mmCIF file of C-alpha atoms in Angstrom:
data_model
loop_
_atom_site.group_PDB
_atom_site.id
_atom_site.type_symbol
_atom_site.label_atom_id
_atom_site.label_comp_id
_atom_site.label_asym_id
_atom_site.label_seq_id
_atom_site.Cartn_x
_atom_site.Cartn_y
_atom_site.Cartn_z
ATOM 1 C CA MET A 1 10.485 -9.572 5.487
ATOM 2 C CA SER A 2 8.044 -7.315 4.287
ATOM 3 C CA ALA A 3 8.779 -4.859 1.125
ATOM 4 C CA ARG A 4 6.197 -2.597 2.703
ATOM 5 C CA THR A 5 7.946 -1.523 5.982
ATOM 6 C CA LEU A 6 10.077 1.338 4.874
ATOM 7 C CA PRO A 7 7.567 4.067 4.705
ATOM 8 C CA LEU A 8 6.325 3.204 8.282
ATOM 9 C CA LEU A 9 9.711 2.938 9.645
ATOM 10 C CA PHE A 10 10.826 6.361 8.100
ATOM 11 C CA LEU A 11 7.412 8.555 8.991
ATOM 12 C CA ASN A 12 7.160 7.032 12.462
ATOM 13 C CA LEU A 13 11.015 7.794 13.480
ATOM 14 C CA GLY A 14 10.707 10.997 11.580
ATOM 15 C CA GLY A 15 8.056 12.126 13.810
ATOM 16 C CA GLU A 16 9.796 11.180 16.726
ATOM 17 C CA MET A 17 12.679 13.221 15.905
ATOM 18 C CA LEU A 18 10.352 16.311 15.133
ATOM 19 C CA TYR A 19 8.773 15.655 18.909
ATOM 20 C CA ILE A 20 12.261 15.772 20.461
ATOM 21 C CA LEU A 21 13.606 18.445 18.530
ATOM 22 C CA ASP A 22 10.534 20.680 19.063
ATOM 23 C CA GLN A 23 10.826 20.105 22.796
ATOM 24 C CA ARG A 24 14.790 21.087 22.834
ATOM 25 C CA LEU A 25 13.844 24.102 20.739
ATOM 26 C CA ARG A 26 11.438 25.108 23.517
ATOM 27 C CA ALA A 27 13.650 24.206 26.179
ATOM 28 C CA GLN A 28 16.908 26.176 24.914
ATOM 29 C CA SER A 29 14.396 29.065 24.059
ATOM 30 C CA ILE A 30 15.090 29.354 20.703
ATOM 31 C CA PRO A 31 13.266 32.530 19.116
ATOM 32 C CA GLY A 32 9.938 31.362 17.913
ATOM 33 C CA GLU A 33 10.440 32.575 14.277
ATOM 34 C CA LYS A 34 13.833 30.746 14.132
ATOM 35 C CA ALA A 35 11.934 27.312 15.832
ATOM 36 C CA ARG A 36 9.401 27.444 13.167
ATOM 37 C CA LYS A 37 11.814 27.982 10.250
ATOM 38 C CA VAL A 38 13.371 24.792 11.618
ATOM 39 C CA MET A 39 10.555 22.545 11.970
ATOM 40 C CA ASN A 40 9.047 23.966 8.453
ATOM 41 C CA ASP A 41 12.214 23.453 6.614
ATOM 42 C CA ILE A 42 12.677 19.685 8.032
ATOM 43 C CA ILE A 43 9.064 18.834 7.643
ATOM 44 C CA SER A 44 9.001 20.169 4.075
ATOM 45 C CA THR A 45 12.297 18.155 3.339
ATOM 46 C CA MET A 46 10.869 15.094 4.765
ATOM 47 C CA PHE A 47 7.428 15.191 3.026
ATOM 48 C CA ASN A 48 8.890 16.378 -0.645
ATOM 49 C CA ARG A 49 6.607 14.449 -3.377
ATOM 50 C CA LYS A 50 9.427 12.667 -5.136
ATOM 51 C CA PHE A 51 10.894 11.605 -2.341
ATOM 52 C CA MET A 52 7.645 10.189 -0.888
ATOM 53 C CA GLU A 53 6.772 8.396 -4.200
ATOM 54 C CA GLU A 54 10.499 6.884 -4.083
ATOM 55 C CA LEU A 55 9.858 5.842 -0.350
ATOM 56 C CA PHE A 56 6.463 4.065 -1.095
ATOM 57 C CA LYS A 57 7.952 1.934 -3.389
ATOM 58 C CA PRO A 58 8.335 -1.605 -2.534
ATOM 59 C CA GLN A 59 11.865 -2.469 -0.950
ATOM 60 C CA GLU A 60 13.620 -3.983 1.513
ATOM 61 C CA LEU A 61 14.913 -1.914 4.765
ATOM 62 C CA TYR A 62 18.229 -0.123 4.415
ATOM 63 C CA SER A 63 20.946 -0.822 7.242
ATOM 64 C CA LYS A 64 20.625 0.858 10.435
ATOM 65 C CA LYS A 65 23.712 2.958 9.573
ATOM 66 C CA ALA A 66 22.598 4.128 6.034
ATOM 67 C CA LEU A 67 19.021 4.974 7.379
ATOM 68 C CA ARG A 68 20.644 6.883 10.508
ATOM 69 C CA THR A 69 22.723 8.632 7.818
ATOM 70 C CA VAL A 70 19.667 9.927 6.251
ATOM 71 C CA TYR A 71 18.128 11.405 9.581
ATOM 72 C CA ASP A 72 21.289 13.050 10.011
ATOM 73 C CA ARG A 73 20.881 15.069 6.896
ATOM 74 C CA LEU A 74 17.285 15.653 7.308
ATOM 75 C CA ALA A 75 18.126 16.943 10.921
ATOM 76 C CA HIS A 76 20.526 19.386 9.087
ATOM 77 C CA ALA A 77 17.938 20.744 6.503
ATOM 78 C CA SER A 78 17.853 23.847 8.103
ATOM 79 C CA ILE A 79 20.090 26.526 10.172
ATOM 80 C CA MET A 80 20.049 24.362 12.881
ATOM 81 C CA ARG A 81 23.142 21.987 13.647
ATOM 82 C CA LEU A 82 24.020 19.139 16.245
ATOM 83 C CA ASN A 83 26.935 17.826 17.064
ATOM 84 C CA GLN A 84 27.797 14.010 17.003
ATOM 85 C CA ALA A 85 26.858 13.458 20.616
ATOM 86 C CA SER A 86 23.480 15.244 20.335
ATOM 87 C CA MET A 87 22.748 13.240 16.979
ATOM 88 C CA ASP A 88 23.572 10.326 18.701
ATOM 89 C CA LYS A 89 21.073 10.823 21.532
ATOM 90 C CA LEU A 90 18.537 11.981 19.093
ATOM 91 C CA TYR A 91 18.620 8.849 17.039
ATOM 92 C CA ASP A 92 18.417 6.605 20.163
ATOM 93 C CA LEU A 93 15.387 8.475 21.639
ATOM 94 C CA MET A 94 13.731 8.324 18.136
ATOM 95 C CA THR A 95 14.406 4.330 17.700
ATOM 96 C CA MET A 96 13.614 3.291 21.433
ATOM 97 C CA ALA A 97 10.423 5.432 21.321
ATOM 98 C CA PHE A 98 9.112 3.794 18.121
ATOM 99 C CA LYS A 99 10.135 0.350 19.426
ATOM 100 C CA TYR A 100 7.909 0.743 22.313
ATOM 101 C CA GLN A 101 5.263 1.662 20.386
ATOM 102 C CA VAL A 102 5.562 -1.357 18.119
ATOM 103 C CA LEU A 103 5.858 -3.669 20.801
ATOM 104 C CA LEU A 104 2.710 -2.336 22.560
ATOM 105 C CA CYS A 105 0.527 -2.326 19.452
ATOM 106 C CA PRO A 106 -2.773 -4.403 20.282
ATOM 107 C CA ARG A 107 -2.962 -5.476 16.841
ATOM 108 C CA PRO A 108 -0.266 -5.410 13.789
ATOM 109 C CA ARG A 109 -2.759 -3.129 11.680
ATOM 110 C CA ASP A 110 -2.716 -0.567 14.856
ATOM 111 C CA ILE A 111 0.873 0.345 13.608
ATOM 112 C CA LEU A 112 -1.015 2.386 10.938
ATOM 113 C CA LEU A 113 -2.858 4.304 13.574
ATOM 114 C CA VAL A 114 0.516 5.040 15.443
ATOM 115 C CA THR A 115 1.653 6.489 12.163
ATOM 116 C CA PHE A 116 -1.403 8.456 11.684
ATOM 117 C CA ASN A 117 -0.674 9.693 15.479
ATOM 118 C CA HIS A 118 2.718 10.957 14.417
ATOM 119 C CA LEU A 119 1.362 12.548 11.080
ATOM 120 C CA ASP A 120 -1.654 14.457 12.941
ATOM 121 C CA ALA A 121 0.817 15.760 15.258
ATOM 122 C CA ILE A 122 3.499 16.690 12.561
ATOM 123 C CA LYS A 123 0.433 18.790 11.124
ATOM 124 C CA ASP A 124 0.040 20.309 14.169
ATOM 125 C CA PHE A 125 3.854 21.741 13.754
ATOM 126 C CA ILE A 126 2.930 23.552 10.403
ATOM 127 C CA TYR A 127 -0.688 24.855 10.717
ATOM 128 C CA GLU A 128 0.197 28.288 9.696
ATOM 129 C CA SER A 129 1.962 27.041 6.454
ATOM 130 C CA PRO A 130 -0.636 25.863 3.901
ATOM 131 C CA ALA A 131 1.873 24.424 1.225
ATOM 132 C CA ILE A 132 3.552 21.998 3.834
ATOM 133 C CA LEU A 133 0.088 21.118 5.141
ATOM 134 C CA ASN A 134 -0.768 19.860 1.559
ATOM 135 C CA GLN A 135 2.559 17.822 1.384
ATOM 136 C CA VAL A 136 1.875 16.032 4.910
ATOM 137 C CA ASP A 137 -1.901 15.284 3.350
ATOM 138 C CA GLU A 138 -0.989 14.012 0.289
ATOM 139 C CA THR A 139 1.452 11.622 2.300
ATOM 140 C CA PHE A 140 -1.481 10.590 4.591
ATOM 141 C CA ARG A 141 -3.672 9.857 1.266
ATOM 142 C CA GLN A 142 -0.773 7.609 -0.101
ATOM 143 C CA LEU A 143 -0.455 5.810 3.408
ATOM 144 C CA ILE A 144 -4.435 5.413 2.964
ATOM 145 C CA GLU A 145 -4.390 3.780 -0.466
ATOM 146 C CA THR A 146 -1.308 1.781 0.409
ATOM 147 C CA TYR A 147 -1.946 0.181 3.480
ATOM 148 C CA SER A 148 -5.724 0.344 3.796
ATOM 149 C CA CYS A 149 -6.336 -2.761 1.370
ATOM 150 C CA LEU A 150 -3.663 -4.942 3.069
ATOM 151 C CA PRO A 151 -4.569 -8.238 5.019
ATOM 152 C CA ASP A 152 -3.757 -8.791 8.421
ATOM 153 C CA GLY A 153 -1.075 -11.362 7.788
ATOM 154 C CA GLU A 154 0.859 -8.425 5.761
ATOM 155 C CA PHE A 155 0.792 -6.274 8.723
ATOM 156 C CA GLN A 156 1.709 -8.976 11.001
ATOM 157 C CA LEU A 157 4.939 -9.491 8.529
ATOM 158 C CA ILE A 158 5.518 -5.738 8.908
ATOM 159 C CA ARG A 159 5.346 -5.884 12.643
ATOM 160 C CA GLN A 160 7.990 -8.574 12.620
ATOM 161 C CA THR A 161 10.145 -7.111 10.270
ATOM 162 C CA LEU A 162 10.476 -3.934 12.415
ATOM 163 C CA LEU A 163 10.764 -5.880 15.396
ATOM 164 C CA ILE A 164 13.819 -7.666 13.711
ATOM 165 C CA PHE A 165 14.927 -4.143 12.576
ATOM 166 C CA PHE A 166 14.931 -3.117 16.410
ATOM 167 C CA GLN A 167 15.919 -6.200 18.193
ATOM 168 C CA ASP A 168 19.521 -5.291 19.091
ATOM 169 C CA MET A 169 18.927 -1.869 20.556
ATOM 170 C CA HIS A 170 18.657 -1.639 24.127
ATOM 171 C CA ILE A 171 19.080 1.980 25.077
ATOM 172 C CA ARG A 172 17.543 2.932 28.543
ATOM 173 C CA VAL A 173 15.624 6.073 28.526
ATOM 174 C CA SER A 174 14.771 8.077 31.441
ATOM 175 C CA ILE A 175 11.194 8.597 30.700
ATOM 176 C CA PHE A 176 10.220 5.090 30.466
ATOM 177 C CA LEU A 177 12.540 4.047 33.422
ATOM 178 C CA LYS A 178 10.805 6.532 35.641
ATOM 179 C CA ASP A 179 7.172 5.428 34.140
ATOM 180 C CA LYS A 180 8.552 1.627 34.923
ATOM 181 C CA VAL A 181 7.824 0.575 31.601
ATOM 182 C CA GLN A 182 11.638 -0.302 30.738
ATOM 183 C CA ASN A 183 13.753 -2.302 32.763
ATOM 184 C CA SER A 184 17.532 -1.469 34.076
ATOM 185 C CA ASN A 185 18.573 -3.718 31.199
ATOM 186 C CA GLY A 186 17.026 -1.692 28.459
ATOM 187 C CA ARG A 187 14.149 -4.070 27.788
ATOM 188 C CA PHE A 188 10.691 -3.140 27.711
ATOM 189 C CA VAL A 189 7.820 -4.351 30.230
ATOM 190 C CA LEU A 190 4.885 -5.198 28.316
ATOM 191 C CA PRO A 191 1.418 -4.591 30.227
ATOM 192 C CA ILE A 192 -0.837 -7.607 31.194
ATOM 193 C CA SER A 193 -3.792 -5.024 31.800
ATOM 194 C CA GLY A 194 -5.798 -2.806 29.608
ATOM 195 C CA PRO A 195 -7.739 -2.802 26.634
ATOM 196 C CA VAL A 196 -7.918 -5.908 24.368
ATOM 197 C CA PRO A 197 -7.141 -5.655 20.478
ATOM 198 C CA TRP A 198 -10.251 -4.443 18.780
ATOM 199 C CA GLY A 199 -12.579 -7.209 17.354
ATOM 200 C CA THR A 200 -11.473 -9.715 20.535
ATOM 201 C CA GLU A 201 -13.292 -10.663 23.624
ATOM 202 C CA VAL A 202 -11.758 -9.920 27.357
ATOM 203 C CA PRO A 203 -10.138 -13.324 28.665
ATOM 204 C CA GLY A 204 -11.730 -15.420 30.839
ATOM 205 C CA LEU A 205 -14.173 -17.560 29.272
ATOM 206 C CA ILE A 206 -13.741 -21.116 27.283
ATOM 207 C CA ARG A 207 -16.572 -22.085 24.789
ATOM 208 C CA ILE A 208 -17.140 -26.157 24.139
ATOM 209 C CA PHE A 209 -18.480 -26.756 20.817
ATOM 210 C CA ASN A 210 -19.750 -30.338 19.564
ATOM 211 C CA HIS A 211 -18.928 -31.539 16.078
ATOM 212 C CA LYS A 212 -21.993 -29.719 14.500
ATOM 213 C CA GLY A 213 -20.579 -26.547 15.618
ATOM 214 C CA VAL A 214 -23.431 -25.840 18.564
ATOM 215 C CA GLU A 215 -21.930 -24.463 21.952
ATOM 216 C CA VAL A 216 -22.211 -27.150 24.826
ATOM 217 C CA LYS A 217 -20.785 -25.733 27.578
ATOM 218 C CA ARG A 218 -18.807 -22.672 29.079
ATOM 219 C CA THR A 219 -16.369 -22.332 31.552
ATOM 220 C CA GLU A 220 -14.818 -19.272 33.235
ATOM 221 C CA PHE A 221 -11.411 -18.823 34.557
ATOM 222 C CA THR A 222 -9.481 -15.746 36.543
ATOM 223 C CA THR A 223 -6.990 -14.140 34.307
ATOM 224 C CA ALA A 224 -3.931 -12.302 36.028
ATOM 225 C CA GLY A 225 -4.504 -8.880 34.478
ATOM 226 C CA ASN A 226 -7.586 -6.316 34.146
ATOM 227 C CA TYR A 227 -8.618 -6.417 30.757
ATOM 228 C CA VAL A 228 -11.359 -4.208 29.195
ATOM 229 C CA THR A 229 -13.301 -4.286 26.129
ATOM 230 C CA PRO A 230 -12.261 -1.051 23.914
ATOM 231 C CA GLN A 231 -15.072 1.137 23.048
ATOM 232 C CA ARG A 232 -14.477 1.822 19.636
ATOM 233 C CA GLU A 233 -12.026 1.215 16.890
ATOM 234 C CA GLY A 234 -9.659 4.361 15.698
ATOM 235 C CA SER A 235 -10.307 5.815 12.827
ATOM 236 C CA PHE A 236 -7.976 4.838 9.868
ATOM 237 C CA GLU A 237 -9.575 7.970 7.771
ATOM 238 C CA LEU A 238 -7.574 11.172 6.868
ATOM 239 C CA TYR A 239 -9.453 12.811 10.168
ATOM 240 C CA GLY A 240 -10.467 11.276 13.080
ATOM 241 C CA ASP A 241 -10.088 9.912 16.626
ATOM 242 C CA ARG A 242 -7.400 7.418 16.385
ATOM 243 C CA VAL A 243 -8.630 6.140 19.951
ATOM 244 C CA LEU A 244 -4.580 4.504 20.388
ATOM 245 C CA LYS A 245 -2.445 6.880 21.980
ATOM 246 C CA LEU A 246 0.460 5.227 21.040
ATOM 247 C CA GLY A 247 2.509 7.584 18.837
ATOM 248 C CA THR A 248 1.437 10.929 20.250
ATOM 249 C CA ASN A 249 3.759 13.291 21.697
ATOM 250 C CA MET A 250 5.175 12.222 25.116
ATOM 251 C CA TYR A 251 7.453 15.249 25.145
ATOM 252 C CA SER A 252 4.549 17.873 25.314
ATOM 253 C CA VAL A 253 4.939 17.935 28.969
ATOM 254 C CA SER A 254 8.256 19.275 29.331
ATOM 255 C CA ARG A 255 10.858 16.870 31.289
ATOM 256 C CA PRO A 256 14.485 16.193 31.209
ATOM 257 C CA VAL A 257 14.983 12.891 28.987
ATOM 258 C CA GLU A 258 18.306 10.988 29.279
ATOM 259 C CA THR A 259 19.977 7.880 27.686
ATOM 260 C CA HIS A 260 22.043 5.086 29.026
ATOM 261 C CA VAL A 261 23.674 2.472 26.940
ATOM 262 C CA ALA A 262 22.292 -1.039 28.604
ATOM 263 C CA GLY A 263 23.537 -4.644 27.743
ATOM 264 C CA SER A 264 26.291 -6.882 29.147
ATOM 265 C CA SER A 265 29.617 -6.869 28.312
ATOM 266 C CA LYS A 266 29.002 -10.241 25.974
ATOM 267 C CA ASN A 267 26.271 -8.596 23.809
ATOM 268 C CA LEU A 268 28.665 -5.580 23.567
ATOM 269 C CA ALA A 269 31.477 -7.587 22.601
ATOM 270 C CA SER A 270 29.532 -9.625 19.858
ATOM 271 C CA ARG A 271 28.056 -6.345 18.545
ATOM 272 C CA ALA A 272 31.650 -4.775 18.330
ATOM 273 C CA LYS A 273 32.579 -7.650 16.255
ATOM 274 C CA GLU A 274 29.665 -7.616 14.099
ATOM 275 C CA ASN A 275 30.552 -3.845 13.422
ATOM 276 C CA THR A 276 34.452 -4.528 12.788
ATOM 277 C CA VAL A 277 33.701 -7.959 10.252
ATOM 278 C CA PRO A 278 34.201 -6.216 6.899
ATOM 279 C CA ASN A 279 31.132 -6.375 4.807
ATOM 280 C CA PRO A 280 31.875 -5.448 1.108
ATOM 281 C CA LEU A 281 28.256 -4.915 0.564
ATOM 282 C CA ALA A 282 27.757 -2.637 3.271
ATOM 283 C CA LYS A 283 31.215 -0.605 2.521
ATOM 284 C CA GLU A 284 29.764 -0.304 -1.167
ATOM 285 C CA GLU A 285 26.473 1.188 -0.137
ATOM 286 C CA LEU A 286 27.969 3.334 2.575
ATOM 287 C CA ASN A 287 30.720 4.460 0.073
ATOM 288 C CA PHE A 288 28.184 5.514 -2.576
ATOM 289 C CA LEU A 289 25.986 7.030 -0.047
ATOM 290 C CA ALA A 290 29.150 9.402 0.883
ATOM 291 C CA ARG A 291 29.484 10.105 -2.600
ATOM 292 C CA LEU A 292 25.757 11.386 -2.886
ATOM 293 C CA LEU A 293 26.064 13.028 0.237
ATOM 294 C CA GLY A 294 28.963 15.205 -1.174
ATOM 295 C CA GLY A 295 26.968 16.880 -3.857
ATOM 296 C CA LEU A 296 24.137 17.972 -1.222
ATOM 297 C CA ASP A 297 24.277 21.553 0.255
ATOM 298 C CA ILE A 298 23.939 22.225 4.133
ATOM 299 C CA GLN A 299 21.911 25.316 4.156
ATOM 300 C CA LYS A 300 23.712 28.318 5.280
ATOM 301 C CA PRO A 301 21.789 31.149 6.910
ATOM 302 C CA ALA A 302 21.045 33.606 4.175
ATOM 303 C CA GLY A 303 21.494 37.582 4.659
ATOM 304 C CA GLY A 304 21.056 38.586 8.200
ATOM 305 C CA GLU A 305 20.019 35.267 9.421
ATOM 306 C CA THR A 306 22.150 33.259 11.967
ATOM 307 C CA GLY A 307 22.430 29.707 12.340
ATOM 308 C CA PHE A 308 22.473 27.896 16.025
ATOM 309 C CA ARG A 309 23.491 24.731 17.562
ATOM 310 C CA LEU A 310 20.940 22.677 19.409
ATOM 311 C CA ASN A 311 22.316 20.750 22.270
ATOM 312 C CA LEU A 312 20.009 17.319 23.530
ATOM 313 C CA PHE A 313 21.760 17.642 26.863
ATOM 314 C CA THR A 314 21.082 19.789 29.897
ATOM 315 C CA THR A 315 24.700 21.227 29.774
ATOM 316 C CA ASP A 316 27.543 21.183 27.297
ATOM 317 C CA GLU A 317 29.609 19.228 29.636
ATOM 318 C CA GLU A 318 27.145 16.640 29.605
ATOM 319 C CA GLU A 319 27.201 16.396 25.800
ATOM 320 C CA GLU A 320 30.978 16.315 26.143
ATOM 321 C CA HIS A 321 31.111 13.463 28.480
ATOM 322 C CA ALA A 322 28.496 11.638 26.515
ATOM 323 C CA ALA A 323 30.646 11.826 23.455
ATOM 324 C CA GLN A 324 33.834 10.538 25.362
ATOM 325 C CA THR A 325 31.936 7.322 26.793
ATOM 326 C CA ARG A 326 29.857 6.333 24.207
ATOM 327 C CA PRO A 327 30.940 2.665 23.354
ATOM 328 C CA GLU A 328 32.887 2.553 20.125
ATOM 329 C CA ASP A 329 30.470 -0.229 18.775
ATOM 330 C CA LEU A 330 27.540 1.930 19.212
ATOM 331 C CA SER A 331 29.135 4.853 17.551
ATOM 332 C CA TYR A 332 27.391 6.094 14.074
ATOM 333 C CA LYS A 333 30.575 7.866 12.933
ATOM 334 C CA VAL A 334 30.660 5.703 9.725
ATOM 335 C CA ILE A 335 31.388 8.047 6.998
ATOM 336 C CA ASN A 336 34.132 10.904 6.456
ATOM 337 C CA ILE A 337 32.290 13.101 3.740
ATOM 338 C CA GLU A 338 35.660 14.929 2.307
ATOM 339 C CA ALA A 339 33.630 16.166 -0.400
ATOM 340 C CA THR A 340 32.147 19.125 1.527
ATOM 341 C CA GLN A 341 35.805 20.205 2.475
ATOM 342 C CA GLU A 342 37.135 20.044 -1.180
ATOM 343 C CA PRO A 343 35.537 22.631 -3.398
ATOM 344 C CA GLY A 344 37.040 20.931 -6.644
ATOM 345 C CA ARG A 345 35.778 17.220 -5.909
ATOM 346 C CA ARG A 346 32.305 18.808 -4.971
ATOM 347 C CA ALA A 347 31.822 20.755 -7.914
ATOM 348 C CA GLU A 348 32.990 17.780 -9.995
ATOM 349 C CA LEU A 349 30.430 15.544 -8.306
ATOM 350 C CA SER A 350 27.642 18.309 -8.726
ATOM 351 C CA ARG A 351 28.368 18.150 -12.326
ATOM 352 C CA ILE A 352 27.823 14.136 -12.598
ATOM 353 C CA LEU A 353 24.792 14.334 -10.598
ATOM 354 C CA GLY A 354 23.489 17.219 -12.798
ATOM 355 C CA GLU A 355 24.116 14.991 -16.158
ATOM 356 C CA LEU A 356 21.958 12.118 -14.737
ATOM 357 C CA GLU A 357 18.967 14.427 -13.863
ATOM 358 C CA VAL A 358 16.480 15.641 -16.189
ATOM 359 C CA ALA A 359 16.508 19.310 -16.255
ATOM 360 C CA GLU A 360 12.870 20.626 -15.625
ATOM 361 C CA PRO A 361 11.900 23.967 -13.652
ATOM 362 C CA ARG A 362 11.118 23.175 -10.085
ATOM 363 C CA PRO A 363 10.441 25.631 -6.813
ATOM 364 C CA GLY A 364 13.290 26.504 -4.703
ATOM 365 C CA SER A 365 11.410 24.717 -1.702
ATOM 366 C CA ALA A 366 11.630 21.287 -2.853
ATOM 367 C CA GLU A 367 15.536 21.051 -3.631
ATOM 368 C CA LYS A 368 16.268 19.849 -0.249
ATOM 369 C CA GLY A 369 13.923 16.989 -0.855
ATOM 370 C CA GLU A 370 15.033 15.868 -3.963
ATOM 371 C CA ASP A 371 18.580 15.918 -2.525
ATOM 372 C CA LEU A 372 17.264 13.268 -0.023
ATOM 373 C CA LEU A 373 15.560 11.404 -3.079
ATOM 374 C CA ALA A 374 18.997 11.162 -4.783
ATOM 375 C CA LEU A 375 20.353 9.931 -1.094
ATOM 376 C CA MET A 376 17.812 7.175 -1.018
ATOM 377 C CA ASP A 377 18.200 6.024 -4.462
ATOM 378 C CA GLY A 378 21.943 5.286 -3.751
ATOM 379 C CA LEU A 379 20.951 3.223 -0.454
#
């Protein structure tokens, strides 16, 4: 397991979340000003400087449930609200999209190009907000500084760590099914054609060398795929052509996206057993997370500003049906945070957290990000 995986996982899943939210905001005809506020608030929180510094420290991946809770809080960093069924669907789409991208990466190092594609697109969402653009560019530079010097072996380890994280997730996604890149059992179809990884040759030739290293014979063979040589390598700089299209916004052309749980009853039963077996370590992790979350504020609309609910389904009926039919073992309903309903306990938690912090002046725009930083510290 690589201790350098978490930033790539968090940023790529976050990028996919923003693609989906942008598409649904447009589909529900949310007024432009409100939609921009939602995107700006979430991106500003996601790229908070102190939060990013903590994220980039070498560390193990968090559990799936704990990471899901972080995204739940991130999605609610503005005036928009998602109910349980929509949040489940959002997380399913995020995870399956990035899993597909990791599987299709020509080289392990290209996971960095996928990340850059996500950040390039995020910058397009906030081109009118220089301060937030600055935050994203700072993360860009941190990525380049941290990962550009890593050897190929470390990137292979990062890829393996990501695939281990995703290995039990087989949610069927309508876009993938229609494009015939996913089977009905939720597993992806890997192509046997297209560009070969940069720095490699198109298969079809065997070279034979003698003991002095001199080529003495060539043999050609026919391959089942239609492979081509890539024209150039993608840019690993702050600005440039990434060449690789993985990680770009597949929702830019509006089309409905559905998710369906896939898997045999045996697999579902084993996962249910896995989720019901008590894990003292996981319980403590989530209990501490719950205590931290109790001290966080969900932003309430200010003045004449009104919040709104975003639905990731076509109709409310579909959303309600999805909530009722989702298998219990796939439910992310892990934590009941009572602190938000009990002012006394919440005030006490806020007081304790306040005593643990060094008081220093900070701009209001950074508060939500630092709340997330406190959350990550507790995982």
